[in-house]
Every structure is written in structure tokens, then in C-alpha cells.
GROMACS .gro file of C-alpha atoms in nm:
model
  418
    1GLU     CA    1   4.471   8.992  -0.534
    2ARG     CA    2   4.630   9.151  -0.260
    3GLN     CA    3   4.437   9.478  -0.347
    4ASN     CA    4   4.058   9.280  -0.420
    5ARG     CA    5   4.128   9.094  -0.113
    6ILE     CA    6   4.193   9.456   0.155
    7VAL     CA    7   3.862   9.609  -0.059
    8ASN     CA    8   3.631   9.240  -0.019
    9ASN     CA    9   3.711   9.180   0.372
   10THR     CA   10   3.787   9.513   0.481
   11PRO     CA   11   3.486   9.619   0.763
   12VAL     CA   12   3.258   9.895   0.689
   13THR     CA   13   2.927  10.004   0.858
   14PRO     CA   14   2.588  10.124   0.730
   15TYR     CA   15   2.744  10.484   0.703
   16GLY     CA   16   3.039  10.396   0.578
   17ALA     CA   17   3.445  10.278   0.644
   18PRO     CA   18   3.478  10.351   0.993
   19CYS     CA   19   3.890  10.442   1.123
   20ILE     CA   20   3.880  10.170   1.299
   21TYR     CA   21   3.701   9.822   1.330
   22PRO     CA   22   3.590   9.751   1.598
   23GLN     CA   23   3.522  10.060   1.842
   24ILE     CA   24   3.713  10.121   2.148
   25PRO     CA   25   3.426  10.151   2.445
   26ASP     CA   26   3.441  10.463   2.630
   27ILE     CA   27   3.557  10.688   2.429
   28PRO     CA   28   3.374  10.980   2.222
   29PRO     CA   29   3.378  10.972   1.870
   30TYR     CA   30   3.668  11.104   1.693
   31HIS     CA   31   3.881  10.899   1.496
   32ASN     CA   32   3.732  10.622   1.785
   33ASN     CA   33   3.377  10.546   1.642
   34GLY     CA   34   3.394  10.793   1.343
   35ILE     CA   35   3.367  10.782   1.003
   36TRP     CA   36   3.569  11.115   0.801
   37PRO     CA   37   3.469  11.193   0.475
   38PHE     CA   38   3.799  11.255   0.309
   39VAL     CA   39   3.912  10.884   0.480
   40GLU     CA   40   3.608  10.774   0.328
   41ALA     CA   41   3.724  10.920  -0.062
   42TYR     CA   42   4.081  10.725  -0.062
   43TRP     CA   43   3.870  10.418   0.020
   44ALA     CA   44   3.654  10.509  -0.253
   45TRP     CA   45   3.933  10.583  -0.485
   46ALA     CA   46   4.067  10.225  -0.372
   47ALA     CA   47   3.747  10.047  -0.422
   48ALA     CA   48   3.701  10.212  -0.833
   49LYS     CA   49   4.080  10.122  -0.830
   50VAL     CA   50   4.013   9.736  -0.847
   51GLY     CA   51   3.631   9.791  -1.001
   52ASN     CA   52   3.446   9.684  -0.693
   53GLU     CA   53   3.142   9.851  -0.773
   54LYS     CA   54   2.934   9.766  -0.459
   55VAL     CA   55   3.203   9.897  -0.207
   56LEU     CA   56   3.261  10.224  -0.447
   57LEU     CA   57   2.892  10.251  -0.407
   58HIS     CA   58   2.860  10.258  -0.032
   59SER     CA   59   3.160  10.490  -0.038
   60LEU     CA   60   2.998  10.744  -0.277
   61GLY     CA   61   2.631  10.704  -0.084
   62ALA     CA   62   2.863  10.789   0.247
   63ILE     CA   63   3.004  11.112   0.063
   64TYR     CA   64   2.707  11.198  -0.038
   65ARG     CA   65   2.414  11.132   0.231
   66GLN     CA   66   2.654  11.396   0.486
   67ALA     CA   67   2.704  11.666   0.279
   68ALA     CA   68   2.303  11.667   0.103
   69LEU     CA   69   2.164  11.590   0.500
   70PHE     CA   70   2.438  11.878   0.649
   71LEU     CA   71   2.446  12.117   0.395
   72THR     CA   72   2.781  12.092   0.398
   73ASN     CA   73   3.104  11.899   0.411
   74LYS     CA   74   3.161  11.829   0.792
   75GLU     CA   75   3.521  11.701   0.921
   76ASN     CA   76   3.375  11.391   1.102
   77MET     CA   77   3.032  11.161   1.166
   78VAL     CA   78   2.946  10.951   1.483
   79ALA     CA   79   2.972  10.551   1.275
   80GLU     CA   80   2.656  10.432   1.481
   81SER     CA   81   2.393  10.725   1.377
   82GLY     CA   82   2.554  10.870   1.082
   83ASP     CA   83   2.502  11.218   1.234
   84TYR     CA   84   2.796  11.507   1.355
   85ALA     CA   85   2.581  11.519   1.660
   86GLY     CA   86   2.736  11.376   1.937
   87THR     CA   87   3.176  11.396   1.764
   88ALA     CA   88   3.414  11.562   1.999
   89ILE     CA   89   3.559  11.804   1.742
   90ASN     CA   90   3.437  11.923   1.363
   91SER     CA   91   3.342  12.204   1.169
   92ASP     CA   92   3.162  12.357   0.868
   93ARG     CA   93   3.332  12.314   0.513
   94GLN     CA   94   3.619  12.091   0.578
   95LEU     CA   95   3.924  12.169   0.362
   96TRP     CA   96   4.004  11.780   0.327
   97SER     CA   97   3.622  11.634   0.305
   98VAL     CA   98   3.575  11.882  -0.017
   99ALA     CA   99   3.847  11.764  -0.120
  100GLY     CA  100   3.741  11.414  -0.128
  101ASN     CA  101   3.403  11.521  -0.257
  102ILE     CA  102   3.579  11.660  -0.554
  103ALA     CA  103   3.799  11.396  -0.615
  104MET     CA  104   3.461  11.153  -0.682
  105VAL     CA  105   3.450  11.310  -1.000
  106TYR     CA  106   3.819  11.387  -1.104
  107ARG     CA  107   3.998  11.076  -0.978
  108VAL     CA  108   3.658  10.836  -0.958
  109PHE     CA  109   3.405  10.884  -1.222
  110TYR     CA  110   3.672  11.083  -1.436
  111GLY     CA  111   3.962  10.848  -1.326
  112MET     CA  112   4.238  11.108  -1.372
  113ASN     CA  113   4.582  11.040  -1.289
  114PHE     CA  114   4.862  11.351  -1.291
  115THR     CA  115   5.151  11.181  -1.405
  116PRO     CA  116   5.489  11.396  -1.583
  117LYS     CA  117   5.390  11.266  -1.967
  118GLY     CA  118   5.004  11.402  -1.881
  119ILE     CA  119   4.648  11.311  -1.736
  120GLU     CA  120   4.578  10.945  -1.776
  121PHE     CA  121   4.257  10.821  -1.777
  122ASP     CA  122   4.099  10.572  -1.568
  123PRO     CA  123   3.732  10.606  -1.490
  124PHE     CA  124   3.475  10.390  -1.232
  125ILE     CA  125   3.117  10.456  -1.330
  126PRO     CA  126   2.895  10.238  -1.148
  127GLN     CA  127   2.559  10.150  -1.310
  128SER     CA  128   2.332  10.351  -1.124
  129PHE     CA  129   2.506  10.661  -1.180
  130ALA     CA  130   2.516  10.591  -1.588
  131GLY     CA  131   2.439  10.841  -1.856
  132GLU     CA  132   2.653  11.146  -1.984
  133LYS     CA  133   2.825  11.336  -1.794
  134THR     CA  134   3.059  11.723  -1.878
  135LEU     CA  135   3.323  11.850  -1.707
  136SER     CA  136   3.392  12.208  -1.877
  137ASN     CA  137   3.671  12.428  -1.865
  138PHE     CA  138   3.900  12.215  -1.706
  139THR     CA  139   4.271  12.359  -1.680
  140TYR     CA  140   4.490  12.151  -1.659
  141ARG     CA  141   4.891  12.345  -1.759
  142ASN     CA  142   4.831  12.520  -2.064
  143SER     CA  143   4.553  12.413  -2.176
  144ILE     CA  144   4.150  12.385  -2.091
  145LEU     CA  145   3.954  12.130  -2.146
  146ASN     CA  146   3.643  11.953  -2.235
  147ILE     CA  147   3.569  11.608  -2.100
  148VAL     CA  148   3.231  11.390  -2.214
  149ILE     CA  149   3.209  11.076  -2.072
  150ASN     CA  150   2.943  10.809  -2.139
  151GLY     CA  151   2.801  10.500  -2.020
  152TYR     CA  152   2.886  10.255  -1.693
  153GLY     CA  153   3.176  10.032  -1.586
  154SER     CA  154   3.536  10.055  -1.542
  155SER     CA  155   3.688   9.990  -1.878
  156VAL     CA  156   3.726  10.246  -2.168
  157LYS     CA  157   3.596  10.110  -2.465
  158THR     CA  158   3.687  10.439  -2.667
  159PHE     CA  159   3.899  10.709  -2.553
  160LYS     CA  160   3.867  11.046  -2.826
  161LEU     CA  161   4.122  11.325  -2.822
  162ASP     CA  162   4.009  11.626  -3.033
  163GLY     CA  163   3.802  11.370  -3.230
  164VAL     CA  164   4.045  11.132  -3.333
  165GLU     CA  165   4.000  10.775  -3.111
  166GLN     CA  166   4.341  10.722  -2.920
  167GLU     CA  167   4.529  10.435  -2.868
  168HIS     CA  168   4.647  10.511  -2.508
  169HIS     CA  169   4.399  10.750  -2.282
  170VAL     CA  170   4.638  10.977  -2.182
  171PHE     CA  171   4.631  11.349  -2.248
  172PRO     CA  172   4.924  11.486  -2.310
  173SER     CA  173   5.149  11.735  -2.074
  174ASP     CA  174   5.295  11.939  -2.331
  175LEU     CA  175   4.957  12.009  -2.547
  176THR     CA  176   4.817  12.377  -2.481
  177GLY     CA  177   4.528  12.553  -2.564
  178LYS     CA  178   4.176  12.377  -2.616
  179HIS     CA  179   4.082  12.037  -2.666
  180THR     CA  180   3.776  11.789  -2.636
  181ILE     CA  181   3.781  11.466  -2.455
  182GLU     CA  182   3.515  11.196  -2.608
  183ILE     CA  183   3.570  10.873  -2.323
  184THR     CA  184   3.292  10.545  -2.353
  185LEU     CA  185   3.287  10.349  -2.104
  186ASP     CA  186   3.259   9.958  -2.220
  187GLU     CA  187   2.927   9.866  -1.945
  188SER     CA  188   3.089   9.598  -1.750
  189MET     CA  189   3.070   9.472  -1.445
  190ASP     CA  190   3.355   9.251  -1.244
  191GLU     CA  191   3.005   9.079  -1.018
  192ALA     CA  192   3.261   8.875  -0.775
  193GLN     CA  193   3.336   9.135  -0.605
  194ASP     CA  194   3.169   9.162  -0.232
  195ILE     CA  195   3.107   9.408   0.042
  196ASN     CA  196   3.194   9.312   0.410
  197LEU     CA  197   2.930   9.518   0.583
  198VAL     CA  198   2.900   9.472   0.919
  199ALA     CA  199   2.685   9.641   1.201
  200VAL     CA  200   2.874   9.886   1.462
  201ALA     CA  201   3.098   9.681   1.663
  202PHE     CA  202   3.321   9.749   2.028
  203SER     CA  203   3.601   9.567   2.122
  204PRO     CA  204   3.592   9.386   2.495
  205ASP     CA  205   3.775   9.682   2.735
  206THR     CA  206   4.113   9.679   2.761
  207PRO     CA  207   4.283   9.476   3.039
  208ILE     CA  208   4.425   9.658   3.343
  209LEU     CA  209   4.771   9.542   3.476
  210ASP     CA  210   4.738   9.678   3.816
  211ASN     CA  211   5.043   9.968   3.867
  212GLU     CA  212   5.153   9.744   4.220
  213ASN     CA  213   5.156   9.430   4.182
  214ASN     CA  214   5.129   9.333   3.828
  215LYS     CA  215   4.816   9.178   3.871
  216ILE     CA  216   4.549   9.143   3.607
  217ALA     CA  217   4.198   9.149   3.799
  218GLU     CA  218   4.026   8.917   3.586
  219ASN     CA  219   4.109   8.614   3.386
  220LYS     CA  220   3.791   8.529   3.223
  221ASN     CA  221   3.817   8.503   2.813
  222MET     CA  222   4.216   8.637   2.833
  223LEU     CA  223   4.445   8.556   2.586
  224VAL     CA  224   4.809   8.575   2.716
  225TYR     CA  225   5.091   8.663   2.411
  226ARG     CA  226   5.484   8.610   2.556
  227ASN     CA  227   5.771   8.818   2.330
  228GLY     CA  228   5.459   8.829   2.032
  229VAL     CA  229   5.368   8.424   2.014
  230LEU     CA  230   4.988   8.317   2.173
  231TYR     CA  231   5.060   8.183   2.515
  232ASP     CA  232   4.833   7.930   2.742
  233ASN     CA  233   4.596   8.138   2.935
  234LEU     CA  234   4.620   7.899   3.201
  235VAL     CA  235   4.935   8.027   3.361
  236ILE     CA  236   4.859   8.373   3.413
  237LYS     CA  237   4.902   8.368   3.793
  238ASN     CA  238   5.208   8.271   3.745
  239ILE     CA  239   5.314   8.467   3.541
  240THR     CA  240   5.169   8.798   3.800
  241GLY     CA  241   5.313   8.604   4.092
  242ASN     CA  242   5.627   8.553   4.124
  243TYR     CA  243   5.726   8.444   3.811
  244GLU     CA  244   6.121   8.460   3.753
  245SER     CA  245   6.360   8.448   3.402
  246ASN     CA  246   6.676   8.453   3.328
  247THR     CA  247   6.610   8.691   2.984
  248LEU     CA  248   6.360   8.960   2.934
  249GLU     CA  249   6.038   8.856   2.845
  250GLU     CA  250   5.741   9.012   2.771
  251PHE     CA  251   5.329   8.958   2.833
  252ILE     CA  252   5.066   9.122   2.675
  253PHE     CA  253   4.706   9.051   2.822
  254VAL     CA  254   4.438   9.053   2.581
  255LYS     CA  255   3.994   9.052   2.624
  256GLN     CA  256   3.854   8.817   2.403
  257SER     CA  257   3.441   8.915   2.346
  258GLU     CA  258   3.243   8.535   2.269
  259GLY     CA  259   3.220   8.685   1.920
  260GLY     CA  260   3.590   8.649   1.904
  261LEU     CA  261   3.638   8.991   1.855
  262GLN     CA  262   3.971   9.141   2.083
  263SER     CA  263   4.053   9.436   2.336
  264PHE     CA  264   4.406   9.602   2.271
  265GLY     CA  265   4.647   9.480   2.459
  266SER     CA  266   4.683   9.563   2.813
  267ARG     CA  267   5.022   9.763   2.981
  268PRO     CA  268   5.322   9.547   2.865
  269LEU     CA  269   5.425   9.278   3.172
  270ILE     CA  270   5.809   9.250   3.133
  271LYS     CA  271   6.029   8.998   3.377
  272PHE     CA  272   6.373   9.173   3.388
  273PRO     CA  273   6.636   8.962   3.490
  274ALA     CA  274   6.804   9.112   3.771
  275LYS     CA  275   7.143   9.061   3.709
  276SER     CA  276   7.143   9.233   3.372
  277THR     CA  277   6.874   9.512   3.410
  278HIS     CA  278   7.007   9.829   3.586
  279ILE     CA  279   6.822  10.198   3.640
  280ILE     CA  280   6.978  10.541   3.561
  281GLU     CA  281   6.823  10.855   3.771
  282ALA     CA  282   6.801  11.121   3.528
  283GLU     CA  283   6.902  11.382   3.818
  284GLN     CA  284   7.208  11.240   3.893
  285HIS     CA  285   7.399  11.428   3.587
  286ILE     CA  286   7.157  11.740   3.593
  287LYS     CA  287   6.937  11.933   3.793
  288SER     CA  288   6.625  11.808   3.907
  289SER     CA  289   6.339  11.970   3.801
  290GLU     CA  290   6.091  12.192   3.993
  291TYR     CA  291   5.775  12.117   3.860
  292SER     CA  292   5.617  11.995   4.184
  293ALA     CA  293   5.545  11.592   4.077
  294ARG     CA  294   5.480  11.331   4.334
  295ASP     CA  295   5.614  10.956   4.332
  296TYR     CA  296   5.927  10.908   4.150
  297THR     CA  297   6.206  10.709   4.164
  298GLY     CA  298   6.573  10.866   4.304
  299THR     CA  299   6.618  11.170   4.440
  300GLY     CA  300   6.415  11.413   4.134
  301TYR     CA  301   6.372  11.391   3.805
  302VAL     CA  302   6.459  11.613   3.495
  303TYR     CA  303   6.200  11.858   3.261
  304THR     CA  304   6.289  11.869   2.886
  305SER     CA  305   6.158  12.090   2.647
  306LYS     CA  306   6.220  12.289   2.334
  307GLU     CA  307   6.316  12.561   2.549
  308ASN     CA  308   6.527  12.385   2.836
  309ASN     CA  309   6.669  12.053   2.862
  310PRO     CA  310   6.593  11.905   2.495
  311ASN     CA  311   6.907  11.725   2.456
  312LEU     CA  312   7.041  11.533   2.783
  313GLU     CA  313   7.324  11.332   2.797
  314TYR     CA  314   7.430  11.044   3.073
  315GLU     CA  315   7.743  10.806   3.105
  316ILE     CA  316   7.683  10.462   3.173
  317MET     CA  317   7.895  10.147   3.264
  318ILE     CA  318   7.777   9.829   3.109
  319PRO     CA  319   7.944   9.501   3.247
  320GLU     CA  320   7.912   9.296   2.904
  321THR     CA  321   7.873   9.361   2.570
  322GLY     CA  322   7.521   9.284   2.386
  323THR     CA  323   7.251   9.390   2.278
  324TYR     CA  324   7.009   9.568   2.574
  325SER     CA  325   6.657   9.736   2.590
  326ILE     CA  326   6.632  10.111   2.681
  327GLU     CA  327   6.306  10.287   2.816
  328PHE     CA  328   6.251  10.623   3.010
  329SER     CA  329   6.013  10.609   3.278
  330TYR     CA  330   5.852  10.949   3.245
  331SER     CA  331   5.552  11.202   3.276
  332ASN     CA  332   5.322  11.373   3.008
  333GLY     CA  333   5.045  11.582   3.138
  334ALA     CA  334   5.008  11.822   2.849
  335GLY     CA  335   4.731  11.656   2.694
  336PRO     CA  336   4.426  11.391   2.698
  337VAL     CA  337   4.527  11.058   2.597
  338ASN     CA  338   4.236  11.043   2.347
  339THR     CA  339   4.299  11.402   2.135
  340ASP     CA  340   4.571  11.683   2.162
  341ASN     CA  341   4.891  11.680   1.973
  342ASN     CA  342   5.158  11.781   2.243
  343CYS     CA  343   5.344  11.429   2.252
  344GLY     CA  344   5.727  11.463   2.338
  345ILE     CA  345   5.938  11.308   2.119
  346ARG     CA  346   6.318  11.249   2.135
  347THR     CA  347   6.597  11.087   1.949
  348LEU     CA  348   6.824  10.825   2.138
  349PHE     CA  349   7.129  10.767   2.036
  350ALA     CA  350   7.382  10.509   2.186
  351ASN     CA  351   7.778  10.608   2.145
  352ASN     CA  352   7.703  10.843   1.869
  353GLU     CA  353   7.452  10.603   1.687
  354GLU     CA  354   7.107  10.700   1.624
  355SER     CA  355   6.909  10.420   1.781
  356GLY     CA  356   6.536  10.548   1.725
  357ALA     CA  357   6.298  10.764   1.846
  358VAL     CA  358   6.209  10.800   2.188
  359ILE     CA  359   5.797  10.866   2.201
  360PHE     CA  360   5.652  11.014   2.519
  361ALA     CA  361   5.324  11.024   2.498
  362GLN     CA  362   5.020  11.226   2.668
  363ILE     CA  363   4.891  11.050   2.989
  364GLY     CA  364   4.606  11.262   3.093
  365SER     CA  365   4.572  11.672   3.104
  366GLY     CA  366   4.762  11.810   3.418
  367ASN     CA  367   4.862  11.461   3.528
  368TRP     CA  368   5.243  11.499   3.571
  369SER     CA  369   5.248  11.294   3.867
  370ASN     CA  370   5.173  11.002   3.647
  371TRP     CA  371   5.483  10.807   3.588
  372TYR     CA  372   5.485  10.487   3.265
  373TYR     CA  373   5.737  10.362   3.040
  374SER     CA  374   5.817  10.510   2.677
  375ASN     CA  375   5.857  10.268   2.418
  376ALA     CA  376   6.138  10.010   2.478
  377ILE     CA  377   6.437  10.122   2.207
  378LYS     CA  378   6.669   9.786   2.122
  379THR     CA  379   7.061   9.884   2.072
  380ARG     CA  380   7.408   9.778   2.124
  381LEU     CA  381   7.607   9.858   2.381
  382VAL     CA  382   7.946   9.774   2.501
  383LYS     CA  383   8.129   9.631   2.822
  384GLY     CA  384   8.253   9.932   2.951
  385SER     CA  385   8.148  10.301   2.937
  386ASN     CA  386   7.853  10.401   2.693
  387THR     CA  387   7.734  10.742   2.649
  388LEU     CA  388   7.330  10.744   2.640
  389GLN     CA  389   7.230  11.111   2.471
  390ILE     CA  390   6.859  11.203   2.366
  391LYS     CA  391   6.771  11.506   2.107
  392LEU     CA  392   6.542  11.772   2.029
  393MET     CA  393   6.607  11.681   1.639
  394PRO     CA  394   6.437  11.849   1.347
  395TYR     CA  395   6.217  11.560   1.260
  396ASN     CA  396   6.114  11.550   1.636
  397GLU     CA  397   5.863  11.801   1.587
  398ASN     CA  398   5.461  11.712   1.671
  399MET     CA  399   5.200  11.912   1.509
  400ASP     CA  400   5.084  12.124   1.783
  401GLY     CA  401   5.479  12.277   1.737
  402GLU     CA  402   5.543  12.502   2.043
  403ILE     CA  403   5.470  12.234   2.340
  404ASN     CA  404   5.684  11.899   2.316
  405GLU     CA  405   5.761  11.805   2.638
  406ALA     CA  406   5.802  11.571   2.939
  407LEU     CA  407   5.926  11.480   3.289
  408ILE     CA  408   6.201  11.193   3.296
  409ASP     CA  409   6.210  11.020   3.613
  410HIS     CA  410   6.498  10.725   3.505
  411ILE     CA  411   6.621  10.538   3.244
  412ARG     CA  412   6.590  10.115   3.262
  413ILE     CA  413   6.784   9.913   3.071
  414ALA     CA  414   6.814   9.502   3.012
  415LYS     CA  415   7.036   9.298   2.856
  416ILE     CA  416   6.803   9.103   2.582
  417THR     CA  417   7.071   8.896   2.405
  418ASP     CA  418   7.471   8.868   2.384
   0.00000   0.00000   0.00000
């Protein structure tokens, strides 16, 4: 039932299923405002699994249309136009697009599912694709198969192996030699299935939280979430003013359009209880970097890369035992915010216990003086001395493989609960 709801209700646009919905304004088409044929192939496979002919036909059309019009399998298309012109990055004969196209034959029309016991067949052929189809000389382990499928629908009426009807729709993995498989479908469809076909739409702009005074420029159509729960938006001015709290609180601002579409959340506005918040300057125990950045706190910052300071360690004093939020003020100018693969990644250890991954996301090419906070990690600290370490672990590799760096300004530690 859940699978059906997902396939019936996920928004798809005229040229295919976009990677996200709604689209983000002012971001060039790639993942945003983009349709990827290999992603479309997974979506078609899902539609076939639940027997949704409408979604499957739409997905097959998206895959075959681009291959026919462009005479190659492009990497992606613009969701608004269905054209590859205007995409940020693209290529011909893109391997995963080719694989997705071929998978429509193997995975959908013939319904092949490869298991240790053999190939299970669960085909789905839309009515408009009805007729005899033959797949010849298909090599599987030590066998060569000729597979013939007739009719349309999502249920097998008869399944024959070398002319003998089989109870189970499986070709055993231990058979060898040449074999013939004949499949006839029962020509029935689930008419209750639906498709959520919508126009390409863009979300409102992400609200900007001013870095200096923590204020939102506008309050119109604004939603406020406090610790993940929708809050009274009439108190925005109070929150962004001299609002104080005895506990750590996080506020996110979301803009909502008249049609109900919501923006991404703003940069979190975190209200820290003054008495239980601690700032540890990164350069206190390690030589400050000479990276020519500015606007940092303290007397400097520390450069960490795969070769320089990949592991950092700090001894900190905590006045009382409790659960704390730990985050790092950092800069990463190794790439833009919307592409490249140069995210800095480290693992945080508190008192030799692994606490989680610290993400130093890219914030703009060459922007080494823009300071942001990493994700916050919740961890347990004890009264007295505690050891914090960030380490470059083997599983902290990013897709670049070589560039994995950041500047660290300070560590912010705030108590959440006892």
C-alpha cells in the first residue's frame, strides 16, 4: 500500500520525474531543474513493480524521447524544456543513461530479477507495447537463453521452459547449455493506479538570516519552526531580537508561496544559553594557519587537509556532565555550493568514543573568509577534562579523492540537557 502511494503521488513533470520537486530558483539545471534518464529508469522499475501503467508509460517516454531526439543517451536534461541545452554538465553515451535504457528491456519488459537460485521473471508490458518480443542469445552463467514474451499486462499467464510449463517463473542458476523460455502475459491492468502529473514549479527563495544581527529581511508568508515544530510566526521579531533562553533552541525560517510550496529552511538561528556555552579557539593548541583568510575569531585558525593536520585534538574543561551540541566554525572555499566534490569530512571522537561525521561543506570557490558552522553533533561530555578529536578516517573520503580540506576557526559547545 505504501509503495502504491509513493508511485501514485510523487510529482512528475511533462518531460519526466525531476530529481527534486519543487525546483530551487536561480540554480543552473543539473540535479536541480533536471531529469536524469538513469534516475527515470529506477522510477520506471518502481512503477512496474507496483503495476502502475500510467507512470511506467510516462517514464519510458522520457527515456526513449531523449535517446531518439538527441541520437545518444545524454546524462541529463532540463526539466522545463526536456532539452540538454542549458544543463550545467552533460555528456554523450553516458554510461548510466545507457544502462538505464537497456534495463527497461531486462528489468521491466522481461522482469528479470537475478537471485542466487536463478533468474526470476516478473514482466510488465503496457498495452500500447503489446505484441511478441524476442530476446536472443542472452548469456547467463553457463547458459544461452532465447526468451519470447507475448501479450501485455503485469501478471504471467504461462511460463514455459523448453516447451514445458513451469509452476514458478524461474530459470535455475545451475542449468547449462541452450534453452528457450516462453512467457505469455494475462493482458490485465490495474485501472485504479494514477499519476501525479504537474507543471515544473519553483520554490520560494530561501529566507536569508542576516549574519550580523540575526534578523530576517521580510516576514511575509513566513513559517517558523522551533526545534523542528511549527511555531507561532507572529513572534519572529521577538526571536530575532533580544530573545533569550535557558536552554539551547533552534529556529528555522521557511517561506511559503500562495500555492503552498515551501522554501528550503533558512540558516538555523540558534539561541545559546550563555552560562553553558563554550568557545574553544582552534589555534589554541595548534599553530595557526597562514592561509590569508580574514574575519575569524581569536588569533587565527587551523588548516586541515589530507596532508596537513588531518587529525586534531583538544583537551577541554566542562563544568557539569550533560548532553552537549558540538559544532565547528569553518570555511571551505574549495568549490561552489552546487557542484564539485570537495566537501571536507572528518569524524568526531569524544573521549575516544565515535560521535559522528563533521561536514565542512563547500561555501563558494575561493571564499576562504566566509565562516559557517558545520553540522551540530550531539554527544555526552562529563564534568572536568574531556578529549575531543577530529580525525580523517578511511570512510571520510569524498568523491574528489584528493581535495578534502577546510579552515577551522573555533569549536562551539553548548549544553542541551543534563
